[in-house]
Every structure is written in structure tokens, then in C-alpha cells.
Tab-separated table of C-alpha atoms in Angstrom:
chain	number	residue	atom	x	y	z
S	232	UNK	CA	1.767	42.496	71.119
S	233	UNK	CA	3.242	45.159	73.488
S	234	UNK	CA	6.021	47.330	71.837
S	235	UNK	CA	8.222	49.920	73.270
S	236	UNK	CA	9.664	53.112	71.773
S	237	UNK	CA	13.321	53.274	70.855
S	238	UNK	CA	15.704	55.086	68.695
S	239	UNK	CA	17.424	53.615	65.727
S	240	UNK	CA	20.809	55.240	64.901
S	241	UNK	CA	22.422	54.392	61.589
S	242	UNK	CA	25.932	55.596	61.004
S	243	UNK	CA	27.356	55.117	57.523
S	244	UNK	CA	31.125	55.737	57.833
S	245	UNK	CA	34.416	54.993	56.161
S	246	UNK	CA	35.430	51.368	56.680
S	247	UNK	CA	38.815	52.568	57.967
S	248	UNK	CA	37.013	54.200	60.861
S	249	UNK	CA	34.939	51.192	61.910
S	250	UNK	CA	37.028	50.061	64.844
S	251	UNK	CA	37.555	53.586	66.124
S	252	UNK	CA	33.723	54.103	66.036
S	253	UNK	CA	32.802	50.803	67.744
S	254	UNK	CA	35.411	51.347	70.415
S	255	UNK	CA	33.956	54.831	71.115
S	256	UNK	CA	30.534	53.251	71.394
S	257	UNK	CA	31.586	50.594	73.709
S	258	UNK	CA	33.362	53.233	75.936
S	259	UNK	CA	30.040	55.147	76.057
S	260	UNK	CA	28.350	51.917	77.226
S	261	UNK	CA	26.517	51.411	73.999
S	262	UNK	CA	27.175	47.722	73.830
S	263	UNK	CA	24.617	46.700	71.154
S	264	UNK	CA	25.200	47.335	67.520
S	265	UNK	CA	25.420	45.702	64.183
S	266	UNK	CA	27.994	46.344	61.537
S	267	UNK	CA	26.898	45.860	57.956
S	268	UNK	CA	28.957	45.932	54.768
S	269	UNK	CA	28.034	48.568	52.174
S	270	UNK	CA	28.419	47.578	48.491
S	271	UNK	CA	28.612	50.996	47.042
S	272	UNK	CA	26.798	54.317	46.571
S	273	UNK	CA	26.940	57.929	45.554
S	274	UNK	CA	27.391	61.070	47.437
S	275	UNK	CA	29.273	64.391	47.591
S	276	UNK	CA	32.597	62.561	46.676
S	277	UNK	CA	30.994	60.831	43.681
S	278	UNK	CA	29.887	57.380	42.819
S	279	UNK	CA	31.747	54.420	44.261
S	280	UNK	CA	31.680	50.623	44.442
S	281	UNK	CA	33.506	48.003	46.538
S	282	UNK	CA	33.644	45.657	43.622
S	283	UNK	CA	37.281	44.541	43.138
S	284	UNK	CA	38.718	46.826	45.886
S	285	UNK	CA	41.585	45.437	47.901
S	286	UNK	CA	42.293	48.449	50.017
S	287	UNK	CA	40.040	49.688	52.808
S	288	UNK	CA	40.286	53.436	51.971
S	289	UNK	CA	37.542	53.367	49.409
S	290	UNK	CA	34.884	51.403	51.504
S	291	UNK	CA	32.059	52.289	53.878
S	292	UNK	CA	30.306	50.309	56.567
S	293	UNK	CA	27.046	50.864	58.240
S	294	UNK	CA	26.823	50.719	62.050
S	295	UNK	CA	23.235	50.301	63.357
S	296	UNK	CA	22.422	50.821	67.031
S	297	UNK	CA	19.008	50.616	68.636
S	298	UNK	CA	18.868	52.394	72.065
S	299	UNK	CA	16.365	53.660	74.730
S	300	UNK	CA	15.442	57.204	73.929
S	301	UNK	CA	17.120	58.491	77.039
S	302	UNK	CA	20.468	56.964	75.792
S	303	UNK	CA	20.387	58.809	72.456
S	304	UNK	CA	22.371	61.841	73.345
S	305	UNK	CA	25.168	59.832	74.871
S	306	UNK	CA	25.411	57.668	71.764
S	307	UNK	CA	25.367	60.691	69.456
S	308	UNK	CA	28.146	62.474	71.433
S	309	UNK	CA	30.347	59.437	71.397
S	310	UNK	CA	29.719	58.821	67.668
S	311	UNK	CA	30.087	62.392	66.568
S	312	UNK	CA	33.477	62.797	68.164
S	313	UNK	CA	34.824	60.016	65.768
S	314	UNK	CA	32.849	60.662	62.552
S	315	UNK	CA	32.803	64.513	62.409
S	316	UNK	CA	35.641	65.119	59.936
S	317	UNK	CA	35.082	61.977	57.905
S	318	UNK	CA	32.788	61.063	55.000
S	319	UNK	CA	29.581	59.542	56.090
S	320	UNK	CA	26.009	59.989	57.121
S	321	UNK	CA	24.425	59.818	60.621
S	322	UNK	CA	20.618	59.288	60.833
S	323	UNK	CA	18.165	58.818	63.614
S	324	UNK	CA	14.679	57.318	63.357
S	325	UNK	CA	12.056	56.359	65.736
S	326	UNK	CA	11.271	52.651	66.013
S	327	UNK	CA	9.489	50.219	68.241
S	328	UNK	CA	11.132	47.137	69.837
S	329	UNK	CA	9.556	44.044	71.388
S	330	UNK	CA	11.824	43.285	74.373
S	331	UNK	CA	12.650	46.701	76.087
S	332	UNK	CA	14.826	45.188	78.708
S	333	UNK	CA	17.442	44.348	76.047
S	334	UNK	CA	18.085	47.919	75.064
W	235	UNK	CA	66.901	44.255	22.866
W	236	UNK	CA	66.166	48.013	22.567
W	237	UNK	CA	63.619	50.039	24.359
W	238	UNK	CA	61.054	49.655	21.606
W	239	UNK	CA	61.328	45.887	21.564
W	240	UNK	CA	61.181	45.849	25.299
W	241	UNK	CA	58.045	48.054	25.331
W	242	UNK	CA	56.404	45.913	22.688
W	243	UNK	CA	57.252	42.703	24.539
W	244	UNK	CA	55.930	44.177	27.790
W	245	UNK	CA	52.734	45.471	26.137
W	246	UNK	CA	51.927	42.150	24.613
W	247	UNK	CA	52.563	40.045	27.763
W	248	UNK	CA	49.481	38.415	29.395
W	249	UNK	CA	49.568	40.497	32.548
W	250	UNK	CA	49.557	43.888	30.706
W	251	UNK	CA	46.896	42.619	28.332
W	252	UNK	CA	44.795	41.515	31.239
W	253	UNK	CA	45.134	44.949	32.838
W	254	UNK	CA	44.060	46.565	29.375
W	255	UNK	CA	41.062	44.285	29.270
W	256	UNK	CA	39.878	45.418	32.656
W	257	UNK	CA	40.598	49.072	31.832
W	258	UNK	CA	38.593	48.733	28.519
W	259	UNK	CA	35.748	46.897	30.301
W	260	UNK	CA	35.442	49.597	32.806
W	261	UNK	CA	35.632	52.547	30.521
W	262	UNK	CA	33.180	50.869	28.114
W	263	UNK	CA	30.816	50.390	31.178
W	264	UNK	CA	30.689	46.580	30.865
W	265	UNK	CA	29.197	44.830	33.957
W	266	UNK	CA	32.396	42.826	34.281
W	267	UNK	CA	33.550	42.850	37.942
W	268	UNK	CA	35.609	40.875	40.413
W	269	UNK	CA	34.044	40.429	43.679
W	270	UNK	CA	35.693	42.274	46.493
W	271	UNK	CA	36.411	39.009	48.443
W	272	UNK	CA	38.038	37.423	45.402
W	273	UNK	CA	40.206	40.509	44.861
W	274	UNK	CA	41.318	40.468	48.510
W	275	UNK	CA	41.972	36.764	48.275
W	276	UNK	CA	44.135	37.240	45.188
W	277	UNK	CA	46.006	40.158	46.895
W	278	UNK	CA	46.762	37.895	49.867
W	279	UNK	CA	47.958	35.148	47.680
W	280	UNK	CA	50.350	37.303	45.760
W	281	UNK	CA	51.783	39.018	48.831
W	282	UNK	CA	52.297	35.687	50.533
W	283	UNK	CA	53.955	34.154	47.336
W	284	UNK	CA	56.305	37.123	46.682
W	285	UNK	CA	57.265	37.568	50.314
W	286	UNK	CA	57.901	33.720	50.697
W	287	UNK	CA	60.060	33.530	47.656
W	288	UNK	CA	62.053	36.591	48.818
W	289	UNK	CA	62.699	34.886	52.182
W	290	UNK	CA	63.831	31.608	50.438
W	291	UNK	CA	66.308	33.781	48.326
W	292	UNK	CA	67.762	35.236	51.509
W	293	UNK	CA	68.056	31.888	53.107
W	294	UNK	CA	70.052	30.625	50.008
W	295	UNK	CA	72.213	33.861	49.704
W	296	UNK	CA	72.555	34.849	53.313
W	297	UNK	CA	72.577	38.399	54.797
W	298	UNK	CA	75.096	40.831	53.459
W	299	UNK	CA	76.110	44.370	53.956
W	300	UNK	CA	74.522	45.199	50.537
W	301	UNK	CA	71.143	44.036	51.940
W	302	UNK	CA	71.423	46.262	54.929
W	303	UNK	CA	72.527	49.129	52.774
W	304	UNK	CA	69.529	48.513	50.339
W	305	UNK	CA	67.029	48.506	53.311
W	306	UNK	CA	68.586	51.809	54.634
W	307	UNK	CA	68.501	53.346	51.150
W	308	UNK	CA	64.909	52.182	50.580
W	309	UNK	CA	63.719	53.827	53.782
W	310	UNK	CA	65.636	57.090	53.004
W	311	UNK	CA	64.185	57.139	49.417
W	312	UNK	CA	60.613	56.587	50.683
W	313	UNK	CA	61.017	59.449	53.312
W	314	UNK	CA	62.581	61.737	50.854
W	315	UNK	CA	60.375	61.448	47.632
W	316	UNK	CA	57.321	63.000	49.239
W	317	UNK	CA	59.294	66.213	49.696
W	318	UNK	CA	60.087	66.192	45.939
W	319	UNK	CA	56.557	65.380	45.076
W	320	UNK	CA	55.098	68.050	47.344
W	321	UNK	CA	57.257	70.757	45.843
W	322	UNK	CA	56.363	69.703	42.334
W	323	UNK	CA	52.617	69.476	43.111
W	324	UNK	CA	52.769	72.989	44.688
W	325	UNK	CA	54.527	74.317	41.599
W	326	UNK	CA	52.537	72.435	38.868
W	327	UNK	CA	49.060	72.347	40.245
W	328	UNK	CA	46.551	74.415	42.242
W	329	UNK	CA	46.273	71.659	44.947
W	330	UNK	CA	46.069	72.873	48.547
W	331	UNK	CA	48.901	72.069	50.895
W	332	UNK	CA	46.807	69.402	52.449
W	333	UNK	CA	45.793	67.668	49.199
W	334	UNK	CA	49.429	67.985	47.866
W	335	UNK	CA	50.904	66.404	51.020
W	336	UNK	CA	48.382	63.542	50.800
W	337	UNK	CA	49.228	62.809	47.062
W	338	UNK	CA	52.975	63.256	47.907
W	339	UNK	CA	52.777	60.384	50.456
W	340	UNK	CA	51.535	58.030	47.784
W	341	UNK	CA	54.487	58.786	45.572
W	342	UNK	CA	56.998	57.973	48.340
W	343	UNK	CA	55.422	54.730	49.216
W	344	UNK	CA	55.269	51.778	46.734
W	345	UNK	CA	52.876	49.623	44.725
W	346	UNK	CA	53.746	45.986	45.346
W	347	UNK	CA	51.786	44.959	42.182
W	348	UNK	CA	54.021	47.163	40.062
W	349	UNK	CA	57.048	45.542	41.774
W	350	UNK	CA	55.662	42.037	41.024
W	351	UNK	CA	55.106	43.035	37.350
W	352	UNK	CA	58.722	44.374	37.337
W	353	UNK	CA	59.932	40.922	38.448
W	354	UNK	CA	57.839	39.420	35.737
W	355	UNK	CA	59.590	41.613	33.114
W	356	UNK	CA	62.915	40.607	34.483
W	357	UNK	CA	61.930	36.994	34.337
W	358	UNK	CA	60.969	37.226	30.719
W	359	UNK	CA	64.202	39.128	29.950
W	360	UNK	CA	66.233	36.290	31.639
W	361	UNK	CA	67.679	38.732	34.129
W	362	UNK	CA	68.440	37.818	37.730
W	363	UNK	CA	67.599	39.941	40.746
W	364	UNK	CA	68.169	39.727	44.426
W	365	UNK	CA	65.219	38.060	46.187
W	366	UNK	CA	65.494	40.359	49.234
W	367	UNK	CA	64.361	43.320	47.200
W	368	UNK	CA	60.945	42.326	48.451
W	369	UNK	CA	62.103	43.308	51.997
W	370	UNK	CA	63.285	46.693	50.611
W	371	UNK	CA	59.645	47.086	49.168
W	372	UNK	CA	58.180	46.345	52.628
W	373	UNK	CA	60.525	48.946	54.229
W	374	UNK	CA	59.432	51.582	51.716
W	375	UNK	CA	55.738	51.302	52.597
W	376	UNK	CA	55.642	53.494	55.715
W	377	UNK	CA	58.226	56.312	55.831
W	378	UNK	CA	56.429	58.329	53.173
W	379	UNK	CA	53.408	58.563	55.302
W	380	UNK	CA	55.367	60.078	58.174
W	381	UNK	CA	57.004	62.609	55.747
W	382	UNK	CA	53.583	63.700	54.434
W	383	UNK	CA	52.161	64.051	57.927
W	384	UNK	CA	55.113	66.184	58.855
W	385	UNK	CA	54.536	68.395	55.904
W	386	UNK	CA	50.992	68.923	56.919
W	387	UNK	CA	51.739	69.464	60.569
W	388	UNK	CA	54.102	72.349	59.450
W	389	UNK	CA	51.066	74.182	58.061
W	390	UNK	CA	49.134	73.539	61.350
W	391	UNK	CA	46.648	71.141	59.680
W	392	UNK	CA	46.266	67.456	60.047
W	393	UNK	CA	46.041	65.603	63.352
W	394	UNK	CA	48.439	64.015	65.781
W	395	UNK	CA	49.641	60.491	65.166
W	396	UNK	CA	47.983	58.402	67.995
W	397	UNK	CA	48.607	54.803	68.701
W	398	UNK	CA	45.803	53.551	66.458
W	399	UNK	CA	47.258	55.492	63.595
W	400	UNK	CA	50.840	54.162	64.306
W	401	UNK	CA	49.387	50.608	64.182
W	402	UNK	CA	47.547	51.478	60.955
W	403	UNK	CA	50.821	52.705	59.369
W	404	UNK	CA	53.277	50.149	60.658
W	405	UNK	CA	51.085	47.083	60.901
W	406	UNK	CA	48.773	47.331	58.038
W	407	UNK	CA	47.788	43.925	56.545
W	408	UNK	CA	49.946	44.066	53.470
W	409	UNK	CA	53.190	44.835	55.470
W	410	UNK	CA	52.510	42.143	57.973
W	411	UNK	CA	51.812	39.608	55.374
W	412	UNK	CA	54.789	40.540	53.215
W	413	UNK	CA	57.256	40.555	56.180
W	414	UNK	CA	55.595	37.522	57.693
W	415	UNK	CA	55.765	35.331	54.603
W	416	UNK	CA	59.342	36.618	54.012
W	417	UNK	CA	60.284	35.311	57.439
W	418	UNK	CA	58.601	32.101	56.967
W	419	UNK	CA	60.438	31.637	53.542
W	420	UNK	CA	63.751	32.626	55.176
W	421	UNK	CA	63.191	30.061	57.991
W	422	UNK	CA	62.048	27.231	55.886
W	423	UNK	CA	64.315	27.741	52.823
W	424	UNK	CA	64.245	25.725	49.687
W	425	UNK	CA	62.704	22.701	51.511
W	426	UNK	CA	59.760	24.862	52.460
W	427	UNK	CA	59.401	26.213	48.972
W	428	UNK	CA	59.556	22.700	47.387
W	429	UNK	CA	56.626	21.641	49.613
W	430	UNK	CA	54.432	24.493	48.497
W	431	UNK	CA	55.751	25.233	45.005
W	432	UNK	CA	52.611	23.925	43.337
W	433	UNK	CA	50.664	26.499	45.071
W	434	UNK	CA	52.800	29.579	45.092
W	435	UNK	CA	55.016	29.190	42.032
W	436	UNK	CA	53.063	27.522	39.166
W	437	UNK	CA	49.833	29.475	39.516
W	438	UNK	CA	51.456	32.733	40.279
W	439	UNK	CA	51.422	34.246	36.751
W	440	UNK	CA	47.790	33.184	36.205
W	441	UNK	CA	46.616	34.819	39.528
W	442	UNK	CA	48.767	37.832	38.652
W	443	UNK	CA	46.855	38.175	35.289
W	444	UNK	CA	43.414	37.989	37.091
W	445	UNK	CA	44.541	40.477	39.726
W	446	UNK	CA	45.596	42.946	36.924
W	447	UNK	CA	42.345	42.432	35.240
W	448	UNK	CA	40.782	43.595	38.511
W	449	UNK	CA	43.254	46.482	38.757
W	450	UNK	CA	42.248	47.595	35.263
W	451	UNK	CA	38.622	47.400	36.253
W	452	UNK	CA	39.210	49.605	39.399
W	453	UNK	CA	41.526	52.001	37.578
W	454	UNK	CA	38.967	52.400	34.756
W	455	UNK	CA	36.123	53.023	37.094
W	456	UNK	CA	38.240	55.596	39.034
W	457	UNK	CA	39.125	57.369	35.803
W	458	UNK	CA	35.503	57.394	34.664
W	459	UNK	CA	34.183	58.839	37.805
W	460	UNK	CA	36.948	61.368	38.508
W	461	UNK	CA	37.501	62.864	35.206
W	462	UNK	CA	36.901	66.314	36.650
W	463	UNK	CA	39.908	65.916	39.019
W	464	UNK	CA	42.463	65.251	36.330
W	465	UNK	CA	43.734	68.669	35.308
W	466	UNK	CA	46.780	68.797	32.873
W	467	UNK	CA	49.192	69.712	35.688
W	468	UNK	CA	48.120	66.687	37.734
W	469	UNK	CA	48.363	64.385	34.672
W	470	UNK	CA	51.878	65.717	33.948
W	471	UNK	CA	52.911	65.156	37.542
W	472	UNK	CA	51.471	61.677	37.467
W	473	UNK	CA	53.932	60.802	34.604
W	474	UNK	CA	56.885	63.007	35.566
W	475	UNK	CA	57.113	62.082	39.265
W	476	UNK	CA	57.500	58.229	38.555
W	477	UNK	CA	60.463	59.073	36.204
W	478	UNK	CA	62.034	61.172	38.950
W	479	UNK	CA	61.410	58.491	41.516
W	480	UNK	CA	62.915	55.863	39.203
W	481	UNK	CA	66.002	58.061	38.594
W	482	UNK	CA	66.577	58.240	42.415
W	483	UNK	CA	66.075	54.404	42.705
W	484	UNK	CA	68.528	53.985	39.874
W	485	UNK	CA	71.108	56.150	41.685
W	486	UNK	CA	70.618	54.153	44.861
W	487	UNK	CA	70.978	50.823	42.935
W	488	UNK	CA	74.318	51.913	41.313
W	489	UNK	CA	75.577	53.435	44.568
W	490	UNK	CA	74.971	50.073	46.239
W	491	UNK	CA	76.656	48.141	43.418
W	492	UNK	CA	73.470	46.224	42.599
W	493	UNK	CA	73.022	44.199	39.447
W	494	UNK	CA	70.922	45.171	36.528
W	495	UNK	CA	67.762	43.332	37.765
W	496	UNK	CA	67.844	44.685	41.336
W	497	UNK	CA	68.670	48.272	40.080
W	498	UNK	CA	65.599	48.021	37.798
W	499	UNK	CA	63.480	46.899	40.763
W	500	UNK	CA	64.796	49.790	42.928
W	501	UNK	CA	63.795	52.051	40.119
W	502	UNK	CA	60.350	50.452	39.971
W	503	UNK	CA	59.960	50.967	43.765
W	504	UNK	CA	61.063	54.579	43.434
W	505	UNK	CA	58.616	55.067	40.576
W	506	UNK	CA	55.502	53.405	41.860
W	507	UNK	CA	52.792	54.997	43.940
W	508	UNK	CA	50.796	53.296	46.757
W	509	UNK	CA	47.115	52.613	46.408
W	510	UNK	CA	46.444	50.382	49.376
W	511	UNK	CA	48.436	51.186	52.510
W	512	UNK	CA	48.803	54.983	52.092
W	513	UNK	CA	45.164	55.786	51.041
W	514	UNK	CA	44.025	54.007	54.121
W	515	UNK	CA	46.370	55.924	56.353
W	516	UNK	CA	45.474	59.191	54.692
W	517	UNK	CA	41.793	58.770	55.381
W	518	UNK	CA	42.496	58.437	59.043
W	519	UNK	CA	45.221	61.127	59.384
W	520	UNK	CA	44.061	63.618	56.838
W	521	UNK	CA	40.292	63.119	56.399
W	522	UNK	CA	39.891	66.642	54.896
W	523	UNK	CA	42.183	65.746	51.964
W	524	UNK	CA	40.203	64.702	48.787
W	525	UNK	CA	40.515	60.955	48.313
W	526	UNK	CA	39.314	61.072	44.753
W	527	UNK	CA	42.496	62.989	43.790
W	528	UNK	CA	45.123	60.671	45.330
W	529	UNK	CA	43.320	57.470	44.368
W	530	UNK	CA	42.854	58.596	40.774
W	531	UNK	CA	46.479	59.768	40.538
W	532	UNK	CA	48.168	56.722	41.837
W	533	UNK	CA	45.858	54.061	40.354
W	534	UNK	CA	44.475	55.738	37.265
W	535	UNK	CA	47.487	57.563	35.992
W	536	UNK	CA	50.849	56.374	37.512
W	537	UNK	CA	49.938	52.718	37.829
W	538	UNK	CA	49.006	52.286	34.099
W	539	UNK	CA	51.998	54.452	33.080
W	540	UNK	CA	54.397	52.261	35.035
W	541	UNK	CA	52.897	49.078	33.756
W	542	UNK	CA	52.595	49.924	30.028
W	543	UNK	CA	55.726	52.173	29.514
W	544	UNK	CA	57.526	52.635	32.736
W	545	UNK	CA	58.801	49.066	33.230
W	546	UNK	CA	60.403	49.026	29.779
W	547	UNK	CA	61.992	52.347	30.283
W	548	UNK	CA	63.300	51.410	33.777
W	549	UNK	CA	64.803	48.236	32.434
W	550	UNK	CA	66.565	49.944	29.550
W	551	UNK	CA	67.944	52.676	31.818
W	552	UNK	CA	68.931	50.003	34.419
W	553	UNK	CA	70.954	48.282	31.695
W	554	UNK	CA	72.495	51.382	30.543
W	555	UNK	CA	73.631	52.580	33.962
W	556	UNK	CA	74.847	49.044	35.262
W	557	UNK	CA	76.337	48.060	31.903
W	558	UNK	CA	74.143	44.879	32.095
């Protein structure tokens, strides 16, 4: 089956910043993304878990976008303006997609 | 009933023992946990129930100059306490101006669960309180955040308050739910309460126990993971500041001529520290501030202190200063 090269960008960011990030992505014409909940983890700020939490301050979400390689810089510039001072991780990986016209 | 009897009665109540169970389970590394969705559901239930019942009380008693005075005093108290907290933190600890301002914001705002636990203590003691104190609690959520941001802006740090941040501060879920359910209770009155009493009155104490079990778990996990943060100066602040806040609340209660119950609740509001609304606002407005400091302080130190010893102290003092 024919596949096409694409870039998969995963942004793990504080839950409180989710709307700001997705709004920035939409403004940059990145209209396709998936928001996933994150149960817990460990990093520079120590170990954490969402179990039993009622506030949004201690939580993280993962925003996953798959874009054409030529759209990568636009996406990263839009995302970085939002996430730069905040706790989180931004990673980019190569991937293959089946229906290129959708990205 | 003297202070020791009150403290013992409070410490052996189901809600405090539930909190202690959660704290013990977390510190002992038990796998006991409350799912996030369940905890949020209980939080929504408690906010709705207490807001609704407060609204019904206003429907019965009507608006008064005392209510307006209490709302104004609550707003002023919330705005002023962060300045006291900030000065104390700078004097007692080595926190940076940014971290000190972020922690200070938590101590001007309030913990609605501590407030609910305070009403529970009053119910057990057979003391009445004004139902509209819940509206004072809602008013006290936000001003402290603005004071802290002003403190940070003075030092040239922090970021400007944009529209999204204003929405975060003034329309966060707990404020909207508390005020919204208060208005519903105020409009529908006793008739409305009668219709849903089996849902919001009878199960209330049981849900509160489970919620405090969860709070104990969260506080215990926070303490376990942030032991390095808790220096002696910070620990002392976490216990001293609620006593100062309570004193300020007590002065406001007496100045307004409130009864013993409402004065005690004013003290509880002054003493409690936020762990839901303010941390979220701080993460947006002051992302460089260390969240493990302010979350550990409000939830791991001040919340347990208020729950176990503070409430009994505040009730004793309220009785003393109001002659109740």
C-alpha cells in the first residue's frame, strides 16, 4: 500500500494551557490534532499523578498533530509561542500516513 | 465545651478520620486511590449543595446591610492577606519574590472544603450561622490572585493579565458553580430545597467524608513527593499564616456584628488557603513559579492544620470574641 511521509508532533503540556495551545494551532491553520489525557508521570518537577485531583493545575494533556513536512515550522512556531515558559515536552518524529490529502 | 474537648470532638469526627485515613494510606504507599472523575464529581456535588443551601438561606432571611458589608469585607480581606503573607514569606524563608507572591496568593484566597468542614463543626456544636457566608466565600476566591499579580508586576516579572486569564480568574468552574447554585437556591427557596433535599442534604456528610479521604490521599502524595521543599521557615509560615488570617477574619466578623457561627466561618475563610482556583491561575500567570511549593504548602501543610486543629481553635476564639 502506498504511504506518504509526514511529521508527528507530540506536545505534552499543562492541562491549563490546552485551550490556549489548540487556539494557537487553529490560528496557524493546523486544524487536525488529537488531545489525549495524561494519567501521571515524572520529570524535572518530580513525580505526579492525576488520581484524585480536582484542580487543573497539576494535570497534563498530550496534543498530537500529524502534518505535511512543509507545515512543520508553522506548527512549531505557533506551539512554541504558547508552551515556551511552561512545563512540558515537545517532540517531532517522522511517520507515514496513508491518505496524504487529509494532512 | 473547652478548646481541648472541641479539638477531640473534631479529631474523632468521621470527616477528619476519613482525611486521616487518606493521609495515612498515601504516606504508607498504599495503592488506594480515588479516580480523578469521581473526585471531580464529588467536588461538583459539594459545591452545588453548599451553594444551593446558602441561596435558600438568603431567600428565607432576605438581603441585609450586614450581608453587603460581609461581601465587601471578604473582598478586602482576600486582597489584603497576600501582602501580609508575602512580607512574612520574604522575612521567614529564602523564596524568590516570584515564588513568594505565588504562595501568598493561595493564602488570600479560600478553600471551600475547609469552609464546609467548618460548617460541619458548627452543626455538631449546635451553633447557627448565616447561609450567605457561602457568598462571602465565593467573593474571596479571586481578589488575592490580583494582589499577587500586582506584587509580581512591581518586580518586573510575570505577564500581563489578558482576556483568557481574566476568564480563568473570574469564571473558573468552582466560582461559577458556587454562585450559580447559590442563585438557584435563592430563586427556588425552601420549595426547591424540599424537592431535592434527598439528594443534596441527606448524602452530604457521606460524600464529604469520601471527598476528604481523597484530599488526604492527594495531600499525602504531595507531602511524600515534595519533602525537599518543606524547609522549617515554610512549615512555620504554613501554620502561622492561617492563624493570622483567622484573626483578621475574626476582627471582620466582630466589626460586622456577626454571630458566633458566622464569625467562626469568617475566621475559617481568612485562615484557609486555596488549592484549586489559585494554583490554576498561577500556572497561567506565573509559570516560572514552582508549583510544588505552593501546592504542598496549601494542601500538605495548611489544609491539614486547619482541619485537625485550626477549626477547634477558631471556634473557641469566635466564642470568646462574640461572647457566644
